[in-house]
C-alpha positions as a LaTeX table, in Angstrom:
\begin{tabular}{lrrr}
\hline
Residue & $x$ (\AA) & $y$ (\AA) & $z$ (\AA) \\
\hline
Met1 & $-63.57$ & 147.66 & 107.59 \\
Thr2 & $-65.30$ & 145.27 & 109.99 \\
Leu3 & $-65.11$ & 141.50 & 109.56 \\
Ser4 & $-67.22$ & 138.91 & 111.35 \\
Ala5 & $-65.62$ & 136.00 & 113.20 \\
Ala6 & $-66.76$ & 133.65 & 110.42 \\
Glu7 & $-65.17$ & 135.89 & 107.75 \\
Cys8 & $-61.92$ & 136.05 & 109.74 \\
Gln9 & $-61.88$ & 132.27 & 110.02 \\
Ala10 & $-62.49$ & 131.92 & 106.27 \\
Leu11 & $-59.63$ & 134.34 & 105.51 \\
Glu12 & $-57.19$ & 132.78 & 107.97 \\
Ala13 & $-55.65$ & 130.40 & 105.42 \\
Leu14 & $-54.98$ & 133.22 & 102.93 \\
Ala15 & $-53.40$ & 135.39 & 105.62 \\
Ala16 & $-51.26$ & 132.41 & 106.70 \\
Gln17 & $-50.04$ & 132.06 & 103.09 \\
Trp18 & $-48.90$ & 135.68 & 103.19 \\
Leu19 & $-46.96$ & 135.08 & 106.39 \\
Asp20 & $-45.48$ & 131.84 & 105.02 \\
Leu21 & $-44.19$ & 133.84 & 102.04 \\
Gly22 & $-42.33$ & 136.14 & 104.42 \\
Ala23 & $-44.76$ & 139.05 & 104.62 \\
Arg24 & $-44.84$ & 140.98 & 107.87 \\
Glu25 & $-48.10$ & 141.66 & 109.70 \\
Asp26 & $-47.98$ & 145.36 & 108.79 \\
Glu27 & $-47.70$ & 144.43 & 105.09 \\
Val28 & $-50.82$ & 142.27 & 105.34 \\
Val29 & $-52.71$ & 145.05 & 107.10 \\
Arg30 & $-51.58$ & 147.60 & 104.49 \\
Ala31 & $-52.68$ & 145.31 & 101.63 \\
Leu32 & $-56.11$ & 144.94 & 103.24 \\
Thr33 & $-56.70$ & 148.56 & 104.21 \\
Ala34 & $-54.84$ & 150.83 & 101.76 \\
Gly35 & $-57.14$ & 152.90 & 99.56 \\
Leu36 & $-60.41$ & 151.63 & 100.96 \\
Pro37 & $-63.56$ & 153.26 & 99.59 \\
Pro38 & $-65.62$ & 155.33 & 102.04 \\
Glu39 & $-68.18$ & 152.55 & 102.36 \\
Val40 & $-67.50$ & 148.81 & 102.13 \\
His41 & $-70.58$ & 146.67 & 101.56 \\
Ser42 & $-68.96$ & 143.23 & 101.63 \\
Ala43 & $-65.86$ & 143.41 & 103.79 \\
Gly44 & $-65.19$ & 139.66 & 103.66 \\
Ala45 & $-65.32$ & 139.52 & 99.87 \\
Leu46 & $-63.13$ & 142.62 & 99.54 \\
Ala47 & $-60.55$ & 141.23 & 101.98 \\
Arg48 & $-60.50$ & 137.84 & 100.22 \\
Arg49 & $-60.05$ & 139.51 & 96.81 \\
Arg50 & $-57.22$ & 141.70 & 98.09 \\
Leu51 & $-55.44$ & 138.81 & 99.83 \\
Ile52 & $-55.56$ & 136.82 & 96.58 \\
Asp53 & $-54.77$ & 139.64 & 94.12 \\
Lys54 & $-51.97$ & 141.20 & 96.15 \\
Met55 & $-50.31$ & 137.93 & 97.25 \\
Pro56 & $-46.57$ & 138.69 & 97.52 \\
Pro57 & $-43.98$ & 136.65 & 95.64 \\
Glu58 & $-41.87$ & 134.19 & 97.56 \\
Arg59 & $-38.99$ & 136.07 & 99.13 \\
Glu60 & $-35.36$ & 135.20 & 98.68 \\
Pro61 & $-33.74$ & 134.03 & 101.92 \\
Glu62 & $-31.64$ & 136.66 & 103.66 \\
Pro63 & $-27.94$ & 136.17 & 102.86 \\
Glu64 & $-25.87$ & 135.01 & 105.80 \\
Pro65 & $-23.52$ & 137.75 & 107.03 \\
Glu66 & $-19.85$ & 137.02 & 106.49 \\
Ala67 & $-17.89$ & 135.89 & 109.51 \\
Gly68 & $-16.52$ & 138.84 & 111.44 \\
Ser69 & $-18.71$ & 141.43 & 109.73 \\
Ala70 & $-21.31$ & 143.41 & 111.61 \\
Pro71 & $-24.82$ & 142.74 & 110.38 \\
Gly72 & $-26.38$ & 145.77 & 108.70 \\
Pro73 & $-29.71$ & 147.21 & 109.75 \\
Arg74 & $-32.66$ & 145.34 & 108.24 \\
Phe75 & $-34.86$ & 148.40 & 108.15 \\
Arg76 & $-34.59$ & 152.12 & 108.55 \\
Pro77 & $-36.06$ & 153.32 & 111.83 \\
Pro78 & $-39.02$ & 155.66 & 111.42 \\
Leu79 & $-38.42$ & 159.39 & 111.49 \\
Arg80 & $-40.17$ & 160.76 & 114.53 \\
Ile81 & $-41.30$ & 164.37 & 114.66 \\
Leu82 & $-42.83$ & 165.71 & 117.85 \\
Glu83 & $-44.47$ & 169.01 & 118.79 \\
Cys84 & $-43.64$ & 171.37 & 121.62 \\
Thr85 & $-46.31$ & 170.93 & 124.29 \\
Thr86 & $-46.47$ & 174.70 & 124.78 \\
Cys87 & $-46.36$ & 176.32 & 121.33 \\
Arg88 & $-46.81$ & 173.24 & 119.08 \\
Thr89 & $-43.61$ & 173.92 & 117.09 \\
Pro90 & $-42.53$ & 170.68 & 115.36 \\
Gly91 & $-39.10$ & 169.24 & 116.03 \\
Arg92 & $-36.97$ & 166.14 & 116.47 \\
Pro93 & $-37.21$ & 164.40 & 119.87 \\
Glu94 & $-33.66$ & 165.43 & 120.79 \\
Ala95 & $-34.60$ & 169.11 & 120.19 \\
Leu96 & $-37.58$ & 168.88 & 122.55 \\
Pro97 & $-36.30$ & 167.60 & 125.90 \\
Gly98 & $-39.25$ & 167.24 & 128.21 \\
Gly99 & $-41.51$ & 168.04 & 125.25 \\
Val100 & $-40.60$ & 171.75 & 125.29 \\
Cys101 & $-38.76$ & 173.64 & 122.53 \\
Arg102 & $-35.75$ & 175.92 & 122.98 \\
Asp103 & $-37.80$ & 179.14 & 122.74 \\
Cys104 & $-40.34$ & 177.99 & 125.35 \\
Arg105 & $-37.47$ & 176.97 & 127.66 \\
Gly106 & $-36.09$ & 180.51 & 127.34 \\
Leu107 & $-32.81$ & 179.48 & 125.70 \\
Pro108 & $-31.15$ & 181.68 & 123.08 \\
Ser109 & $-31.29$ & 180.64 & 119.45 \\
Pro110 & $-28.21$ & 178.74 & 118.23 \\
Tyr111 & $-28.22$ & 181.15 & 115.28 \\
Ala112 & $-28.23$ & 184.34 & 117.38 \\
Asp113 & $-24.69$ & 185.21 & 116.26 \\
Cys114 & $-25.66$ & 184.73 & 112.60 \\
Arg115 & $-28.15$ & 187.59 & 112.53 \\
Arg116 & $-27.48$ & 190.32 & 110.00 \\
Asp117 & $-28.28$ & 193.98 & 110.03 \\
Pro118 & $-31.64$ & 194.52 & 108.23 \\
Asp119 & $-30.14$ & 197.42 & 106.21 \\
Glu120 & $-27.32$ & 195.15 & 105.01 \\
Ile121 & $-29.86$ & 192.52 & 103.94 \\
Arg122 & $-31.87$ & 195.14 & 102.01 \\
Arg123 & $-28.70$ & 196.40 & 100.26 \\
Arg124 & $-27.72$ & 192.87 & 99.23 \\
Ser125 & $-31.26$ & 192.07 & 98.07 \\
Asp126 & $-31.40$ & 195.25 & 96.00 \\
Gly127 & $-28.05$ & 194.35 & 94.41 \\
Ile128 & $-29.32$ & 190.88 & 93.51 \\
Arg129 & $-32.51$ & 192.35 & 92.01 \\
Arg130 & $-30.48$ & 194.84 & 89.91 \\
Ala131 & $-28.23$ & 192.05 & 88.65 \\
Met132 & $-31.25$ & 189.87 & 87.77 \\
Arg133 & $-32.91$ & 192.75 & 85.87 \\
Ala134 & $-29.69$ & 193.34 & 83.93 \\
Val135 & $-29.49$ & 189.66 & 82.97 \\
Met136 & $-33.17$ & 189.61 & 81.96 \\
Gln137 & $-32.74$ & 192.72 & 79.80 \\
Ala138 & $-29.54$ & 191.41 & 78.21 \\
Thr139 & $-31.14$ & 188.08 & 77.30 \\
Ala140 & $-34.58$ & 189.40 & 76.30 \\
Leu141 & $-35.68$ & 188.50 & 72.80 \\
Pro142 & $-36.29$ & 191.46 & 70.48 \\
Ser143 & $-39.96$ & 192.13 & 69.84 \\
\hline
\end{tabular}
């Protein structure tokens, strides 16, 4: 959505009202840009309408922290997910030192000792399937 300098100047007072009411810049941007149609014919009019219609209520002042208490976080930090630069496997930043995952660094899996014998897995799976069939047959409605 492109606005001319004149449109920006005309909308400045409305945007200032938002900020005076305690809105953050990202909230103003989100109100203006969320759910835009593929083509905007009158960007200035659309922005003016959104700034008026979505005007936030006046915010309550933040309570003062009690003396001696540690102030709590005001917001939750964003969850960051990165990708391995070699194989593009997603992961947390702490799991990708230098941007490379454990497998690409040649390190063993932390779950290597948890591996089961494939035959044991098949036996357990077959036992679960048999038990499920027995339950289904026992609870089946008569036809």
